[in-house]
Coordinates of C-alpha atoms in Angstrom, one line a residue:
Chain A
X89 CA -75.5 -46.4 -184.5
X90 CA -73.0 -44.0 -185.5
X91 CA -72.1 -40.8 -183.7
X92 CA -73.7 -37.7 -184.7
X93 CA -71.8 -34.2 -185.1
X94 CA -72.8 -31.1 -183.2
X95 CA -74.2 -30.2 -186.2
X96 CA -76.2 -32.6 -186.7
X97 CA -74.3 -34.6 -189.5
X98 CA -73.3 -38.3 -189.3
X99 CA -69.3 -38.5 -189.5
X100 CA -67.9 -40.5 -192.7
X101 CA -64.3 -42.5 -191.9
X102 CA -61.9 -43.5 -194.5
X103 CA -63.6 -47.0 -194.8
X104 CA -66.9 -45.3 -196.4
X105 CA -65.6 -43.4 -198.5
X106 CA -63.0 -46.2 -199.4
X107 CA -67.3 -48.1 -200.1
X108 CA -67.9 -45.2 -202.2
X109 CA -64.7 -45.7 -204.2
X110 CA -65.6 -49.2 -204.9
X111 CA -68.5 -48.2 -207.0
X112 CA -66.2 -46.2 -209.2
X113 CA -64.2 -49.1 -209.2
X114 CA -67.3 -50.9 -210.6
X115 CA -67.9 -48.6 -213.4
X116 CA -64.1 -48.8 -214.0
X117 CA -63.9 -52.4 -214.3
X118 CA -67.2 -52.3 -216.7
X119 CA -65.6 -49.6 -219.1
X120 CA -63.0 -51.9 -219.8
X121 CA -64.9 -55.3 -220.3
X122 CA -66.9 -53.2 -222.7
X123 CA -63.6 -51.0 -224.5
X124 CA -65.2 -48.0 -223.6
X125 CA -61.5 -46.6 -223.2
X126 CA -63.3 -44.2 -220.3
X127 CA -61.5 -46.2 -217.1
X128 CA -58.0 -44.1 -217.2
X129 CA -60.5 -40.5 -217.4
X130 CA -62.5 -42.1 -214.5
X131 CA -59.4 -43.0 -212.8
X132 CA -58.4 -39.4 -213.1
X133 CA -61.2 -37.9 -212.3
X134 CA -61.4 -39.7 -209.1
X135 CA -58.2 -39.0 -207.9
X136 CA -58.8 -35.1 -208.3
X137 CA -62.0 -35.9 -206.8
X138 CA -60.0 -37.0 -203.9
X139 CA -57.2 -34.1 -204.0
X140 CA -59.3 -31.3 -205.4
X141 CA -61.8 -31.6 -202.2
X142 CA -59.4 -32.6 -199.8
X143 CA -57.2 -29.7 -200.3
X144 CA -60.3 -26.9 -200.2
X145 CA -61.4 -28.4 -196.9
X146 CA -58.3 -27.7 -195.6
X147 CA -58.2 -24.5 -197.0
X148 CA -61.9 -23.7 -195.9
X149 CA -61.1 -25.0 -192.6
X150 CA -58.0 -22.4 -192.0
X151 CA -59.8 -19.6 -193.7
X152 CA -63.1 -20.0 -191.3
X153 CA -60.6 -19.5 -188.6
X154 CA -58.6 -17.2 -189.8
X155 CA -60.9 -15.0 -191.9
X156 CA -60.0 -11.5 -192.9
X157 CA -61.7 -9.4 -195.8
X158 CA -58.4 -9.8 -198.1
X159 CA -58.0 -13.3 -197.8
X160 CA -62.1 -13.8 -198.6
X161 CA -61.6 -11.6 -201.5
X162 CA -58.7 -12.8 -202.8
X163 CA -59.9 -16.5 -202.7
X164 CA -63.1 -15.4 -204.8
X165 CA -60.7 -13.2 -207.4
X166 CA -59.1 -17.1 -207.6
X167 CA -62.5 -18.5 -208.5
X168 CA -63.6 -16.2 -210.8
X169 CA -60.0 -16.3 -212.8
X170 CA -60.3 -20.0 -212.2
X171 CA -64.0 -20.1 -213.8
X172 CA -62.8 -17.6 -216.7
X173 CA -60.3 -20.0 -218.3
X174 CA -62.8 -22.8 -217.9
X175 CA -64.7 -20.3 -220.5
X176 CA -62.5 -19.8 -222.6
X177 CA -61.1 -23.4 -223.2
X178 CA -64.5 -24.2 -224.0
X179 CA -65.3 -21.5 -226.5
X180 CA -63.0 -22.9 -228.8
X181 CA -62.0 -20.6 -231.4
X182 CA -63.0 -17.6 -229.3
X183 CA -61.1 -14.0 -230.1
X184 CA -58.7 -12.3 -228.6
X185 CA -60.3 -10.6 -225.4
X186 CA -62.5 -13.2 -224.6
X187 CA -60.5 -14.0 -221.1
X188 CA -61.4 -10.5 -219.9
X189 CA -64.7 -10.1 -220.9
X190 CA -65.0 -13.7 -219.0
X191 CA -63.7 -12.3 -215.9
X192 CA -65.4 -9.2 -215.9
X193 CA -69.1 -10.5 -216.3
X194 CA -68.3 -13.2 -213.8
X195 CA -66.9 -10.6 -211.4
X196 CA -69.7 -8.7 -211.3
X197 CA -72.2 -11.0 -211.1
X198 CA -70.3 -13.6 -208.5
X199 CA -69.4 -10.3 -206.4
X200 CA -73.2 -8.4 -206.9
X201 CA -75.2 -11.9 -206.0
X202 CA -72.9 -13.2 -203.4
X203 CA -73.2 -10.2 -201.5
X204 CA -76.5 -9.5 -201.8
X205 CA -77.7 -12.8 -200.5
X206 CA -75.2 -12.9 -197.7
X207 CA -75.8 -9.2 -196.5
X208 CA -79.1 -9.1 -197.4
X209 CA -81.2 -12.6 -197.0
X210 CA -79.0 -14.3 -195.0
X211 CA -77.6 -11.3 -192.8
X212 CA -74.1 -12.6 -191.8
X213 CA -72.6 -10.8 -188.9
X214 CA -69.4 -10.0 -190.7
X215 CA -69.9 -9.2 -194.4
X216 CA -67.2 -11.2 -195.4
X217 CA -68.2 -14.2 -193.1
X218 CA -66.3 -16.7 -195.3
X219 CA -68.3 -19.9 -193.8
X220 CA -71.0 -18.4 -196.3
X221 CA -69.6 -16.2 -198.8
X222 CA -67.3 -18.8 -199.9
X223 CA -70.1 -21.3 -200.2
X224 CA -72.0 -19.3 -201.7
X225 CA -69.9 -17.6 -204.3
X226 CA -68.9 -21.3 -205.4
X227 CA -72.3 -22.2 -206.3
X228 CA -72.8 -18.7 -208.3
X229 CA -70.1 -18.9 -210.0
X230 CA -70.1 -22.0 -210.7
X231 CA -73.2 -21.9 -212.3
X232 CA -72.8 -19.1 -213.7
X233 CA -69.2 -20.5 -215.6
X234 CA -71.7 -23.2 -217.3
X235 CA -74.1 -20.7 -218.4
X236 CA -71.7 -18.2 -220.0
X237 CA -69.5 -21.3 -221.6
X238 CA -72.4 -22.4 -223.2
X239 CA -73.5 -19.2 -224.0
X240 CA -70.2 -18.1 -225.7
X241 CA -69.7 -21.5 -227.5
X242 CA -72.8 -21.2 -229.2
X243 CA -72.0 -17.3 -230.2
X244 CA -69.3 -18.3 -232.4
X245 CA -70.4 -21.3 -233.5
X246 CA -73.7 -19.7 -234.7
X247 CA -71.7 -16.4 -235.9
X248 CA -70.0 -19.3 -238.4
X249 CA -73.3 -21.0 -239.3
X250 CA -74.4 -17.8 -240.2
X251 CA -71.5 -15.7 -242.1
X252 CA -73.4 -15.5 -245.6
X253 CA -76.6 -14.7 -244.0
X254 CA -74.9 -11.5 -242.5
X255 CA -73.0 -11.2 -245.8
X256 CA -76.2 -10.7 -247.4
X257 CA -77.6 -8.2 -244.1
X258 CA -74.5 -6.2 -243.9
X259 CA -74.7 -5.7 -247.8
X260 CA -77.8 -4.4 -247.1
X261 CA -76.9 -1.9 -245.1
X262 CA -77.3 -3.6 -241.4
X263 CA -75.0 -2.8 -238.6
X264 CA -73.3 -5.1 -236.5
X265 CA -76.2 -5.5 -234.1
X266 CA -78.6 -6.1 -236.4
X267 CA -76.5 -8.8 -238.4
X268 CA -75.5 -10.6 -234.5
X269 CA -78.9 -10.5 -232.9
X270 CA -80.2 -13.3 -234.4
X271 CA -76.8 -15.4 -232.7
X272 CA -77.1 -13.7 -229.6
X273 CA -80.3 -15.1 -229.2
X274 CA -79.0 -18.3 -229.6
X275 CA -76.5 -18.0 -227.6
X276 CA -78.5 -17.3 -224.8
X277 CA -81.0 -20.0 -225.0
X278 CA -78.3 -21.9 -225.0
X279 CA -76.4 -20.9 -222.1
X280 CA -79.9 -20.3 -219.9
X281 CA -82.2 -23.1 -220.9
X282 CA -80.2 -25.7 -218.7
X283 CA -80.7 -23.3 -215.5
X284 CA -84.4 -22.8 -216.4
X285 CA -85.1 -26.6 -216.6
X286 CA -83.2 -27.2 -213.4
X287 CA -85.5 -24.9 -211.9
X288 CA -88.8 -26.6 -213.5
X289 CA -87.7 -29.9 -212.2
X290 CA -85.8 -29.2 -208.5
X291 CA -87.9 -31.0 -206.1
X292 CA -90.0 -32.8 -208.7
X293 CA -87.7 -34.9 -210.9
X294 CA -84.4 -34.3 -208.2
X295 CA -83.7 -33.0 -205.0
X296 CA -81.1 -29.7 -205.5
X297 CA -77.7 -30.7 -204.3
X298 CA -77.6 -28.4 -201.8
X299 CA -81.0 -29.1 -199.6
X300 CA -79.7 -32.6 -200.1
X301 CA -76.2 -31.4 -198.2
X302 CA -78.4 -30.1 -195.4
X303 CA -80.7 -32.6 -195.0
X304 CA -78.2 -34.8 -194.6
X305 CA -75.8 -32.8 -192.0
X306 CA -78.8 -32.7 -189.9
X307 CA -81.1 -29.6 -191.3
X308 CA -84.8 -29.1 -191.2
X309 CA -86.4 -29.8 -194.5
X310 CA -88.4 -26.9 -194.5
X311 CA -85.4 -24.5 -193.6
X312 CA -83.3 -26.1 -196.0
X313 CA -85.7 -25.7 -198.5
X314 CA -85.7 -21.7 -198.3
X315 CA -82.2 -21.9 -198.5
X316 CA -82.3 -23.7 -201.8
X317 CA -84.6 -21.6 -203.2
X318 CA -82.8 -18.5 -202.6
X319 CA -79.9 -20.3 -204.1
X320 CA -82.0 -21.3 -207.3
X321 CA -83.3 -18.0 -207.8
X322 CA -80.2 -16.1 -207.0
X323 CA -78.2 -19.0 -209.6
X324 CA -80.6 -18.3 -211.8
X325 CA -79.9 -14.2 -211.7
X326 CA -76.1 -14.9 -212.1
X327 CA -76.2 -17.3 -214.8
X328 CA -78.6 -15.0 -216.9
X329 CA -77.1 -11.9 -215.9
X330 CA -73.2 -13.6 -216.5
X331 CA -74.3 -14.8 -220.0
X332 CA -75.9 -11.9 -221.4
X333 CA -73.0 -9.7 -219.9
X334 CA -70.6 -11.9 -221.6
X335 CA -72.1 -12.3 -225.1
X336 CA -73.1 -8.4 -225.2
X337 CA -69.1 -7.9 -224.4
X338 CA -68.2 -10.4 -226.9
X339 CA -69.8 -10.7 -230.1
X340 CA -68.3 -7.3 -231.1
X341 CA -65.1 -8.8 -231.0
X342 CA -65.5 -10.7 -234.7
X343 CA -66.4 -7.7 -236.6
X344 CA -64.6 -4.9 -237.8
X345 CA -65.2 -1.3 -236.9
X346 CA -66.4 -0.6 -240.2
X347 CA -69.1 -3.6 -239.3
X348 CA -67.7 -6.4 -241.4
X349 CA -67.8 -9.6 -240.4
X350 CA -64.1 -11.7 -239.7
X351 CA -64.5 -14.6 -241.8
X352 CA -61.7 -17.3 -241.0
X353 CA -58.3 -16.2 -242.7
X354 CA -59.0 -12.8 -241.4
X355 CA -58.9 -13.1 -237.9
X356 CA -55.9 -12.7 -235.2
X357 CA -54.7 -16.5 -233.5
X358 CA -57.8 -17.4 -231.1
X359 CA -57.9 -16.4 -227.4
Chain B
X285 CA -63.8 8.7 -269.5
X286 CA -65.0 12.4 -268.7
X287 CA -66.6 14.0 -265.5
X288 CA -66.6 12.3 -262.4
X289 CA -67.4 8.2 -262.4
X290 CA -70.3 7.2 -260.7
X291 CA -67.5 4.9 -258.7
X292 CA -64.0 5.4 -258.8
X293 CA -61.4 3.4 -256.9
X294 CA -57.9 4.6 -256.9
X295 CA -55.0 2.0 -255.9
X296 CA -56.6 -0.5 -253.8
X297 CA -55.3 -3.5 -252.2
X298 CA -56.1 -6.6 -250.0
X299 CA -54.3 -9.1 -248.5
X300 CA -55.5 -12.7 -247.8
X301 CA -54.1 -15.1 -245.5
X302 CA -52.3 -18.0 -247.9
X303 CA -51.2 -21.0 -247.1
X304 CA -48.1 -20.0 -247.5
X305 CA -47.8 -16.4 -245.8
X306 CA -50.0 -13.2 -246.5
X307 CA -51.1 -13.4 -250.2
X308 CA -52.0 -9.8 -252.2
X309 CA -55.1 -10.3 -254.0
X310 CA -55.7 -7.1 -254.9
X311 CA -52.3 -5.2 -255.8
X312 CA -53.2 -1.5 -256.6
X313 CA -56.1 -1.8 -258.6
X314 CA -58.0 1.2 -260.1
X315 CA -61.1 1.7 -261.5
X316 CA -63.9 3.9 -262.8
X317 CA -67.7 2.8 -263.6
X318 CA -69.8 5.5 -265.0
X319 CA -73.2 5.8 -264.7
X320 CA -75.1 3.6 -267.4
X321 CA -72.6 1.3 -267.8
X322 CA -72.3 -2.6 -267.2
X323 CA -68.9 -3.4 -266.0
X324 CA -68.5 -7.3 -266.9
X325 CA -65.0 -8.8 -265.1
X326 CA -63.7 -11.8 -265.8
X327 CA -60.5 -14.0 -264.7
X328 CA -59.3 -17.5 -263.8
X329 CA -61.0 -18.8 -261.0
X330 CA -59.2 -17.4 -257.1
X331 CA -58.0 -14.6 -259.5
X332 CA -59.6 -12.4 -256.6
X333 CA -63.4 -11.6 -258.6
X334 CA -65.7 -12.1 -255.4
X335 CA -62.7 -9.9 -253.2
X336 CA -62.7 -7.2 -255.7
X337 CA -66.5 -6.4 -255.0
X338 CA -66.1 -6.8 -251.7
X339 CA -63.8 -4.3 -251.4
X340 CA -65.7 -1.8 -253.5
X341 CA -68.8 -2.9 -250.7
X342 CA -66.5 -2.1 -247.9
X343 CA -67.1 -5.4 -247.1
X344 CA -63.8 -6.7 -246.8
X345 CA -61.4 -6.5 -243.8
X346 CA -57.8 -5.0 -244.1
X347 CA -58.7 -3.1 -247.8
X348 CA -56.2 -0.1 -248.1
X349 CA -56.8 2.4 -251.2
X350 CA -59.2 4.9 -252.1
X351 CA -63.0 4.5 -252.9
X352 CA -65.3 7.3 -254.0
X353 CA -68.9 7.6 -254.8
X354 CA -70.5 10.8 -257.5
X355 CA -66.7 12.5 -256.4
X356 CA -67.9 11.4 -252.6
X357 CA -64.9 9.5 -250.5
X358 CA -65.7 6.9 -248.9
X359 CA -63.5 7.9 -245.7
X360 CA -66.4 10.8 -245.3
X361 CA -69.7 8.0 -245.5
X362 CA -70.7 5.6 -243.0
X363 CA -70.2 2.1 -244.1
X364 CA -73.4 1.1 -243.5
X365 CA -75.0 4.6 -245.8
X366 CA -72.0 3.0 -248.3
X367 CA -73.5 -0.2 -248.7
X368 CA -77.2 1.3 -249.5
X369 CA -76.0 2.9 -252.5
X370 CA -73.4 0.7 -253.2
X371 CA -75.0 -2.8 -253.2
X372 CA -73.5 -6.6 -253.0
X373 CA -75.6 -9.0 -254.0
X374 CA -73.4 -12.2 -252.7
X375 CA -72.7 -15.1 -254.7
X376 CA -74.7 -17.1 -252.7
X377 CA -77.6 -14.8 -251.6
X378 CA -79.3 -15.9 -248.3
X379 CA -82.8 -15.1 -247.6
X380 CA -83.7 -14.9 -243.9
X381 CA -86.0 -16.7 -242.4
X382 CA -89.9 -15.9 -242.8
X383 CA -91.9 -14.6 -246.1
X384 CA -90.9 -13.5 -249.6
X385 CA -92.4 -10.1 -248.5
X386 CA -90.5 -9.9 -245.4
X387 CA -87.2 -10.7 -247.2
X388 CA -88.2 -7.6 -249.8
X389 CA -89.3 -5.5 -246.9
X390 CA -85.8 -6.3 -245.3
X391 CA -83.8 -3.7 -246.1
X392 CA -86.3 -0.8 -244.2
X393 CA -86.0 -2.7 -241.1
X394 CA -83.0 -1.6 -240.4
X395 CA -81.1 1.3 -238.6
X396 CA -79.5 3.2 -241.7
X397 CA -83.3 3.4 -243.2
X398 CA -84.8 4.5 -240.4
X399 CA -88.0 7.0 -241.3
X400 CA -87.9 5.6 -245.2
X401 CA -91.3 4.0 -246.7
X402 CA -91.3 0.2 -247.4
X403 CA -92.8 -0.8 -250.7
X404 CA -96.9 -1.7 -250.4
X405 CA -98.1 -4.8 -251.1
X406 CA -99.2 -3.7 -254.8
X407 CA -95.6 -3.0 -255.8
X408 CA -94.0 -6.5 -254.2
X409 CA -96.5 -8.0 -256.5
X410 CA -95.8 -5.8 -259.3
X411 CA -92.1 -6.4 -259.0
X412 CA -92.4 -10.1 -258.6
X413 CA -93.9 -10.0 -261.7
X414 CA -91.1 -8.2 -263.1
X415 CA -88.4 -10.7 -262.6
X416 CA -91.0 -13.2 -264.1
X417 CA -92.1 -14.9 -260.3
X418 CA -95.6 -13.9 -261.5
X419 CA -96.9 -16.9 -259.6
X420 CA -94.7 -16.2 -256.0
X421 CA -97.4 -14.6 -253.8
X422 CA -95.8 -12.2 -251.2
X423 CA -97.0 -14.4 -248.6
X424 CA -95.6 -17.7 -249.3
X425 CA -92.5 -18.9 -246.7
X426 CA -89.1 -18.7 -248.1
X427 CA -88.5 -22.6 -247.6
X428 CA -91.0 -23.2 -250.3
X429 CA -88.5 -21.4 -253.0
X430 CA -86.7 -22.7 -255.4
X431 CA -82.5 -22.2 -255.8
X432 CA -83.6 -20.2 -258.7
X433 CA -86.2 -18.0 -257.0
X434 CA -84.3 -17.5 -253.8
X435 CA -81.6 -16.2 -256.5
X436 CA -84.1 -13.6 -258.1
X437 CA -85.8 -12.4 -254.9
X438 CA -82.1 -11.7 -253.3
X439 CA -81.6 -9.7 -256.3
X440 CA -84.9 -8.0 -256.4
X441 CA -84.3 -7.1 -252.8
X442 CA -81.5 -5.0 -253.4
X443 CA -83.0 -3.3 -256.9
X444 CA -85.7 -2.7 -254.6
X445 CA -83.5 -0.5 -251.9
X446 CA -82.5 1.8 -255.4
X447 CA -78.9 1.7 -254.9
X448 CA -77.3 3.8 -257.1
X449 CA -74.4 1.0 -258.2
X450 CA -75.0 -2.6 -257.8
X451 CA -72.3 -5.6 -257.9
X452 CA -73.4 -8.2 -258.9
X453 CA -71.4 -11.9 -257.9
X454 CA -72.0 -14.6 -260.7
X455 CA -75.8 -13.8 -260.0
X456 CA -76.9 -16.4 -262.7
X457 CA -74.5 -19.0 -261.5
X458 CA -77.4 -21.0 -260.2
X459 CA -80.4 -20.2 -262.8
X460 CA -81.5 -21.6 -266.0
X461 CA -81.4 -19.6 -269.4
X462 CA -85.2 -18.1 -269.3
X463 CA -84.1 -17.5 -265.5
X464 CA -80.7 -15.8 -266.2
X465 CA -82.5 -13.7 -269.1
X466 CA -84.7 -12.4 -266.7
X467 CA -82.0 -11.6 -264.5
X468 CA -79.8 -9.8 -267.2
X469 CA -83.4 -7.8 -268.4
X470 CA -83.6 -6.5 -264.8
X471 CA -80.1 -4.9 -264.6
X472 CA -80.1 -3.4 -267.9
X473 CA -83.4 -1.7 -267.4
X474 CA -81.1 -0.5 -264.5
X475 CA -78.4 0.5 -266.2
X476 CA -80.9 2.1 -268.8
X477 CA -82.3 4.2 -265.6
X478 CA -78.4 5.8 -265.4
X479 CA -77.5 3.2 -262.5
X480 CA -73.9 1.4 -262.6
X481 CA -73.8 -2.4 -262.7
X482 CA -70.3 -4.5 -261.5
X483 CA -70.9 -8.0 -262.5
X484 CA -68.5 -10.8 -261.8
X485 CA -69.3 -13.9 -264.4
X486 CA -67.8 -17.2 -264.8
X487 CA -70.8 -19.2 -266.5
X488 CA -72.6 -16.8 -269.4
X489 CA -70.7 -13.8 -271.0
X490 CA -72.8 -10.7 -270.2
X491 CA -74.6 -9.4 -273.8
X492 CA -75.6 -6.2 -273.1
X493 CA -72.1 -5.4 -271.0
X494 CA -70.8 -2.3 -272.2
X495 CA -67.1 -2.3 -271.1
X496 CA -64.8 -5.4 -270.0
X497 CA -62.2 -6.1 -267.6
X498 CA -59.9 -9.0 -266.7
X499 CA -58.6 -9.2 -263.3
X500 CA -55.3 -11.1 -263.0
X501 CA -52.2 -11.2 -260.9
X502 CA -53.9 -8.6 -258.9
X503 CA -54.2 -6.0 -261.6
X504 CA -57.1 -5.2 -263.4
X505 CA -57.2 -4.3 -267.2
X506 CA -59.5 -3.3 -269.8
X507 CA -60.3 -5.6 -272.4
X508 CA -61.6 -4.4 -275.7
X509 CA -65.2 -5.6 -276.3

């Protein structure tokens, strides 16, 4: 029987998660007896598996000890810069501008949520009681990087699709909004359906990742599932509230003041 | 030409984005349609047709020169006002999705006609008729229409809207002949109402066009008829 934390969690050694390795080890081995060319990528993705986690325990670990408001601040203005190229090498072929839009809606929603679930649901002592803001503010905006990559991928993909459409509108007389809405739309099924389906399906189809975490370090069920809702419900406020933020900044950016639309050949390098 | 054109443009120039550096497409161009007249312009093909009514839309990024409507300049109209009275019908006219009578009712939904009266249901008929789609019922869903259709409902849309000049790009490009005769019936009865008529053509020589141009190199010039 293995020891049990104060916590309540069992301890993992090197030798489990050197079992856990072998699995990827498995699927490595498999890509390559089928020429899926996907072993090196998995090999890859492993390793900064390993490094990437490693190092933000450490960090975590110092910063829980030595927490001061600049420090907790700064480390989330890392993760939303972090989460804002993320965006935009996804978008593509996103404008000029599309960086600091990024940064801005994930600012303000990351910072607004964050807060307001630790100062207001879960009531830290210390506001800036990094053992949950960090936490916290990871899952936020995380989720809320997915949701507004999507989101803007699809803006100026659909924008394309739909240049002699909004030829025709503009020539009519429409403004910019009215020739964008119907791509904003888009856009914003697309970067919110994923978070709406994860909420249909948590606890039927999976368990969250989260209540999972604190079942297994030891948690009550039924506390850790109000946790996970209020981390649903407050994802699912970020990522809606990041993406239509984002796309309302945005979409501006491929018109012209006068309202026309920049076809390719008439725009500046992409972002 | 006496009194002030219907629409002027005075020393106009764009610049495209070659393969080989910035390319000037238009290079100083001036020119004057007065009311009643059908403007037909021709020239080689990429000699810069579709960009010159583009630019006289205000449709077209980067466009330096001067534009000016019934002695009007266009630096003292909104765009969006420009492009009601100055209409583009695009080469390849898209219909948006939902009803022919939507699509004709399009142009009141917007912004820049706030407060204005869409046509009734008796008029859409009426003017369906005109353009010889007789059997098109208001009603039916624009993915039931043919290339030839769509073509003569995205140009009945804007006749509807009564601009007061309309450009026209190669808007029989895609028609038959009965088709492309109704098509050229409709703009002369609105040339015969006073209104000016642009029209780019590469397939059919305009008939009834009253004055010629050929655009080349840049420039624009008269051609005698």
């Amino acid at each position: 029987m293995p020891d049990i934390t104060p916590g309540g969690a069992i301890p993992i050694g090197a030798w489990e998660l050197a079992i856990a390795t072998v699995f990827v080890l498995v699927a490595g081995g498999l890509s390559l007896r089928m020429g899926l060319r996907l072993e090196r990528d998995l090999a890859i993705a492993t390793v900064r598996t390993y490094l990437q986690l490693f190092a933000l325990g450490f960090v975590l670990r110092w910063v829980f000890v030595n927490q001061t408001w600049p420090i907790v601040l700064a480390l989330l203005g890392v993760m939303v810069v972090a989460a804002a190229r993320v965006v935009l090498k996804r978008a593509g072929n996103a404008p000029p501008g599309v960086f600091g839009s990024s940064v801005v809606a994930m600012a303000l929603t990351g910072f607004t949520v964050t807060f307001a679930v630790t100062a207001l649901i879960v009531r830290v002592p210390v506001w800036y009681e990094a053992r949950y803001v960090l936490p916290i503010a990871g899952m936020v905006i995380g989720n809320s990087m997915t949701g507004i990559a999507l989101a803007v991928e699809r803006l100026f993909a659909d924008l394309d699709a739909r240049s002699a459409e909004m030829l025709g509108l503009a020539a009519l007389g429409a403004g910019v909004w009215e020739c964008a809405r119907p791509s904003v739309r888009t856009a914003l099924t697309a970067g919110l359906v994923p978070t709406i389906n994860s909420m249909a399906a948590a606890g039927v189809v999976f368990i969250p990742g989260m209540m999972t975490g604190q079942i297994l370090a030891g948690a009550d069920p039924l506390e850790a599932t109000k946790y996970q809702i209020v981390v649903m419900l407050m994802i699912a406020a970020a990522t809606s509230i990041g993406a239509i933020a984002s796309v309302m900044l945005m979409y501006r950016k491929r018109f012209t003041e006068d309202g026309v639309y920049l076809e390719k050949g008439y725009r500046e390098p992409a972002a | 030409m006496s009194g002030t054109p219907l629409l002027a443009a005075r020393d106009v120039h764009a610049v495209r984005e070659g393969d080989h550096g910035p390319v000037a497409v238009l290079d100083g161009v001036d020119f004057a349609l007065a009311g009643g007249t059908l403007a037909e312009v021709v020239g080689p093909s990429g000699s810069g047709k579709t960009t010159f009514l583009l630019a006289l839309a205000r449709l077209l990024p980067g466009v330096t020169g001067e534009l000016a409507l019934e002695g009007a300049y266009a630096d003292g109209i909104a765009p969006q006002t420009w492009r009601t009275r100055v209409a583009l019908l695009p080469q390849r006219p898209a219909l948006v999705p939902g009803t022919v009578a939507d699509n004709l009712r399009l142009p009141w939904t917007l912004k820049v006609r706030h407060g204005e009266q869409p046509p009734a249901d008796d008029a859409l008929v009426d003017a369906l008729a005109g353009v010889g789609l007789a059997d098109v019922a208001p009603g039916r869903d624009v993915s039931r229409l043919s290339v030839g259709q769509i073509a003569r409902i995205a140009l009945l849309r804007v006749m509807l809207a009564r601009p007061r000049v309309l450009l026209l790009d190669e808007p029989d490009a895609s028609l038959d002949d009965a088709s492309a005769a109704e098509v050229a019936r409709l703009t002369g009865a609105f040339v015969a109402e006073g209104g000016g008529v642009v029209r780019v053509s590469h397939v059919r020589a305009d008939a009834t066009a009253t004055a010629r141009y050929r655009l080349a190199g840049g420039r624009i010039e008269a051609l005698h008829a």
